[in-house]
Structure formats: C-alpha cells, structure tokens
Amino acid sequence: MGTRRTNLPGVGTQIDFTTEAGRHISVVIHEDGRRFIGFYDVDDPDSCQLSVPLSTEEATALAHLIDPAPIDAVRTDGIDLVTEHIPVTSRSPYAGRLLGDTGARTRTGASIVAVLRRHSAHPSPGPDFRFAGGDTLVAVGTREGVDALAEIISGG
C-alpha cells in the first residue's frame, strides 16, 4: 500500500493511492475545492477507467462513510486552515529521523500537531521525537504549507 502526492501547478494536488491488491486510485483536489476520484486499469496504471467528480459536500460525506471521524478543514477569520494526515513511508527521508530534522514549521509554516502510530498516538511531539516508517503525521496549516510539508516528508 502506498500514497504519492503531486503538486499540479495551477490546478491543485493529486494524491495517488495504491491498494495492497495493486489497484491504483487517484484523487485530484482542485484549488477551487472540486475533487475527482479516478480508478485505473490494473494492467495499465496510466489508463483511467472511470473518473467521478465530487463536490466538497459529497467528498465530506464519502469520507464520513469510509472513516466515521475524519479531520475536517477549519476556517478562522477568513484564513483557511487545513488539517491533514501525512504518511511517513519507509521511503521517506525522515523515517527514523527526528521531527526537528524536518525544519517543518520554519520551511512551510505548517505544524505537526500529533503523530499516530499503529497502536498509539503522540500529541504535540517535540523536535526530539523520532519518526518511524508507518507513522502518520497530523499536520495543521494553510493548504500550501501542508502540501509543502507532505512533499518534504515524502522526499519529493
């Protein structure tokens, strides 16, 4: 199972997900909030079999069906903040390294507010917290900051 995030300049962000069974699913989040889910041919991962457009409300409803407690975006005084889960894969340059090594807040303005592990959660990790492959970071910031943090963590 793997996830890859790609910045699409002028469009938004594409998140590719490969299931344990090898199925390729892609979510494109446009800058204006539109979302599309694409399903790809197992034999040709570049061939999209079906694309389903979702409004913000539909995407939220689908997220609630899949995960009954997803983290939603927060809007404060006209500034859009997002909260997002960012995986630390075994290929991440930060797997096994300290949170402080990322320079996350300085480089992106986004904050890592928690780290989720298989059987535990670590709220408010300090700079000496050591990441492990399989961790999931809970990040808060602007869309641009969180996207930049995801790029850093993935090594992109």
mmCIF file of C-alpha atoms in Angstrom:
data_model
loop_
_atom_site.group_PDB
_atom_site.id
_atom_site.type_symbol
_atom_site.label_atom_id
_atom_site.label_comp_id
_atom_site.label_asym_id
_atom_site.label_seq_id
_atom_site.Cartn_x
_atom_site.Cartn_y
_atom_site.Cartn_z
ATOM 1 C CA MET A 1 0.000 0.000 0.000
ATOM 2 C CA GLY A 2 1.445 3.377 -0.918
ATOM 3 C CA THR A 3 0.471 7.024 -1.327
ATOM 4 C CA ARG A 4 2.105 9.655 -3.526
ATOM 5 C CA ARG A 5 1.251 13.372 -3.568
ATOM 6 C CA THR A 6 1.930 15.508 -6.644
ATOM 7 C CA ASN A 7 1.540 19.278 -6.862
ATOM 8 C CA LEU A 8 -0.299 20.252 -10.059
ATOM 9 C CA PRO A 9 0.617 23.932 -10.668
ATOM 10 C CA GLY A 10 -2.448 25.998 -11.491
ATOM 11 C CA VAL A 11 -4.730 23.021 -10.817
ATOM 12 C CA GLY A 12 -4.249 21.722 -7.267
ATOM 13 C CA THR A 13 -2.947 18.482 -5.815
ATOM 14 C CA GLN A 14 -3.124 14.877 -6.988
ATOM 15 C CA ILE A 15 -2.913 12.075 -4.454
ATOM 16 C CA ASP A 16 -2.276 8.605 -5.856
ATOM 17 C CA PHE A 17 -3.084 5.588 -3.740
ATOM 18 C CA THR A 18 -2.156 2.001 -4.483
ATOM 19 C CA THR A 19 -4.017 -0.652 -2.532
ATOM 20 C CA GLU A 20 -2.433 -3.810 -1.151
ATOM 21 C CA ALA A 21 -4.111 -5.625 -4.071
ATOM 22 C CA GLY A 22 -2.301 -3.348 -6.549
ATOM 23 C CA ARG A 23 -5.317 -1.206 -7.544
ATOM 24 C CA HIS A 24 -4.493 2.415 -8.412
ATOM 25 C CA ILE A 25 -6.866 5.136 -7.224
ATOM 26 C CA SER A 26 -6.217 8.843 -7.671
ATOM 27 C CA VAL A 27 -7.817 11.876 -6.020
ATOM 28 C CA VAL A 28 -7.361 15.300 -7.603
ATOM 29 C CA ILE A 29 -8.142 18.240 -5.326
ATOM 30 C CA HIS A 30 -8.536 21.402 -7.381
ATOM 31 C CA GLU A 31 -7.605 24.809 -5.961
ATOM 32 C CA ASP A 32 -11.289 25.798 -6.136
ATOM 33 C CA GLY A 33 -12.283 22.833 -3.928
ATOM 34 C CA ARG A 34 -13.559 20.472 -6.633
ATOM 35 C CA ARG A 35 -12.457 16.870 -6.260
ATOM 36 C CA PHE A 36 -12.259 13.952 -8.657
ATOM 37 C CA ILE A 37 -11.665 10.296 -7.857
ATOM 38 C CA GLY A 38 -10.095 8.260 -10.666
ATOM 39 C CA PHE A 39 -9.948 4.477 -10.910
ATOM 40 C CA TYR A 40 -7.209 2.932 -13.039
ATOM 41 C CA ASP A 41 -6.792 -0.288 -15.020
ATOM 42 C CA VAL A 42 -4.748 -2.880 -13.098
ATOM 43 C CA ASP A 43 -2.878 -3.861 -16.276
ATOM 44 C CA ASP A 44 -2.239 -0.254 -17.345
ATOM 45 C CA PRO A 45 -1.782 2.101 -14.371
ATOM 46 C CA ASP A 46 -1.828 5.120 -16.710
ATOM 47 C CA SER A 47 -5.265 4.236 -18.110
ATOM 48 C CA CYS A 48 -8.103 5.811 -16.154
ATOM 49 C CA GLN A 49 -11.187 3.583 -16.307
ATOM 50 C CA LEU A 50 -13.546 5.962 -14.513
ATOM 51 C CA SER A 51 -13.414 9.480 -13.081
ATOM 52 C CA VAL A 52 -16.044 10.607 -10.580
ATOM 53 C CA PRO A 53 -16.397 14.333 -9.794
ATOM 54 C CA LEU A 54 -17.333 15.158 -6.175
ATOM 55 C CA SER A 55 -18.466 18.440 -4.647
ATOM 56 C CA THR A 56 -16.916 19.411 -1.304
ATOM 57 C CA GLU A 57 -20.063 18.188 0.442
ATOM 58 C CA GLU A 58 -20.007 14.865 -1.436
ATOM 59 C CA ALA A 59 -16.304 14.363 -0.649
ATOM 60 C CA THR A 60 -17.020 15.021 3.045
ATOM 61 C CA ALA A 61 -19.955 12.596 3.021
ATOM 62 C CA LEU A 62 -17.806 9.921 1.353
ATOM 63 C CA ALA A 63 -15.019 10.498 3.888
ATOM 64 C CA HIS A 64 -17.549 10.034 6.704
ATOM 65 C CA LEU A 65 -18.682 6.743 5.160
ATOM 66 C CA ILE A 66 -15.093 5.486 4.966
ATOM 67 C CA ASP A 67 -13.865 6.952 8.277
ATOM 68 C CA PRO A 68 -16.570 7.960 10.742
ATOM 69 C CA ALA A 69 -14.277 10.582 12.330
ATOM 70 C CA PRO A 70 -12.242 12.309 9.578
ATOM 71 C CA ILE A 71 -10.469 15.560 10.340
ATOM 72 C CA ASP A 72 -12.221 18.463 8.638
ATOM 73 C CA ALA A 73 -10.860 21.785 7.444
ATOM 74 C CA VAL A 74 -11.110 24.678 9.897
ATOM 75 C CA ARG A 75 -11.975 28.208 8.846
ATOM 76 C CA THR A 76 -10.810 31.030 11.134
ATOM 77 C CA ASP A 77 -11.242 34.763 10.472
ATOM 78 C CA GLY A 78 -11.151 34.385 6.698
ATOM 79 C CA ILE A 79 -7.948 32.311 6.766
ATOM 80 C CA ASP A 80 -8.323 28.749 5.537
ATOM 81 C CA LEU A 81 -6.551 26.189 7.676
ATOM 82 C CA VAL A 82 -6.449 22.525 6.852
ATOM 83 C CA THR A 83 -5.700 19.530 8.989
ATOM 84 C CA GLU A 84 -4.339 16.578 7.106
ATOM 85 C CA HIS A 85 -2.852 13.146 7.708
ATOM 86 C CA ILE A 86 0.567 12.710 6.076
ATOM 87 C CA PRO A 87 2.078 9.206 5.921
ATOM 88 C CA VAL A 88 5.739 8.567 6.715
ATOM 89 C CA THR A 89 6.547 5.718 4.352
ATOM 90 C CA SER A 90 9.622 3.532 4.545
ATOM 91 C CA ARG A 91 10.938 5.520 1.541
ATOM 92 C CA SER A 92 10.647 8.847 3.366
ATOM 93 C CA PRO A 93 13.996 10.521 4.008
ATOM 94 C CA TYR A 94 12.654 11.232 7.529
ATOM 95 C CA ALA A 95 11.792 7.649 8.541
ATOM 96 C CA GLY A 96 13.989 7.022 11.591
ATOM 97 C CA ARG A 97 14.915 10.706 11.921
ATOM 98 C CA LEU A 98 13.916 13.423 14.362
ATOM 99 C CA LEU A 99 10.999 15.806 13.826
ATOM 100 C CA GLY A 100 13.444 18.699 14.292
ATOM 101 C CA ASP A 101 15.413 17.483 11.264
ATOM 102 C CA THR A 102 12.466 18.376 9.010
ATOM 103 C CA GLY A 103 12.530 22.098 9.816
ATOM 104 C CA ALA A 104 8.803 21.781 9.069
ATOM 105 C CA ARG A 105 7.430 24.902 10.720
ATOM 106 C CA THR A 106 10.277 27.140 9.538
ATOM 107 C CA ARG A 107 10.222 25.797 5.968
ATOM 108 C CA THR A 108 6.434 25.546 5.463
ATOM 109 C CA GLY A 109 4.591 27.366 8.252
ATOM 110 C CA ALA A 110 2.689 24.117 8.900
ATOM 111 C CA SER A 111 2.799 22.395 12.279
ATOM 112 C CA ILE A 112 2.929 18.699 13.107
ATOM 113 C CA VAL A 113 0.449 18.525 15.992
ATOM 114 C CA ALA A 114 0.427 14.751 16.524
ATOM 115 C CA VAL A 115 1.981 11.536 15.295
ATOM 116 C CA LEU A 116 -0.196 8.438 15.002
ATOM 117 C CA ARG A 117 1.459 5.040 15.316
ATOM 118 C CA ARG A 118 -0.072 1.645 14.834
ATOM 119 C CA HIS A 119 -1.259 1.329 18.451
ATOM 120 C CA SER A 120 -0.567 4.755 19.940
ATOM 121 C CA ALA A 121 -0.877 8.490 19.448
ATOM 122 C CA HIS A 122 1.740 11.092 20.337
ATOM 123 C CA PRO A 123 0.177 14.563 20.686
ATOM 124 C CA SER A 124 2.350 17.684 20.452
ATOM 125 C CA PRO A 125 5.603 15.924 19.555
ATOM 126 C CA GLY A 126 8.759 17.911 20.238
ATOM 127 C CA PRO A 127 11.777 18.340 17.964
ATOM 128 C CA ASP A 128 13.408 15.261 19.516
ATOM 129 C CA PHE A 129 10.525 12.949 18.515
ATOM 130 C CA ARG A 130 11.836 10.197 16.205
ATOM 131 C CA PHE A 131 9.643 9.253 13.218
ATOM 132 C CA ALA A 132 9.219 5.639 12.161
ATOM 133 C CA GLY A 133 8.102 4.214 8.826
ATOM 134 C CA GLY A 134 4.340 3.704 9.032
ATOM 135 C CA ASP A 135 3.741 6.768 11.218
ATOM 136 C CA THR A 136 1.007 9.192 10.208
ATOM 137 C CA LEU A 137 1.592 12.871 10.890
ATOM 138 C CA VAL A 138 -1.326 15.114 11.774
ATOM 139 C CA ALA A 139 -0.440 18.484 10.265
ATOM 140 C CA VAL A 140 -2.177 21.861 10.517
ATOM 141 C CA GLY A 141 -1.530 24.867 8.314
ATOM 142 C CA THR A 142 -2.532 26.571 5.112
ATOM 143 C CA ARG A 143 -3.186 24.356 2.092
ATOM 144 C CA GLU A 144 0.142 25.447 0.609
ATOM 145 C CA GLY A 145 2.042 24.830 3.848
ATOM 146 C CA VAL A 146 0.577 21.376 4.424
ATOM 147 C CA ASP A 147 1.215 20.418 0.788
ATOM 148 C CA ALA A 148 4.828 21.611 1.118
ATOM 149 C CA LEU A 149 5.217 19.588 4.330
ATOM 150 C CA ALA A 150 3.851 16.479 2.588
ATOM 151 C CA GLU A 151 6.432 16.978 -0.195
ATOM 152 C CA ILE A 152 9.232 17.276 2.359
ATOM 153 C CA ILE A 153 8.149 14.154 4.252
ATOM 154 C CA SER A 154 7.756 12.115 1.045
ATOM 155 C CA GLY A 155 11.149 13.245 -0.220
ATOM 156 C CA GLY A 156 9.579 14.795 -3.323
#
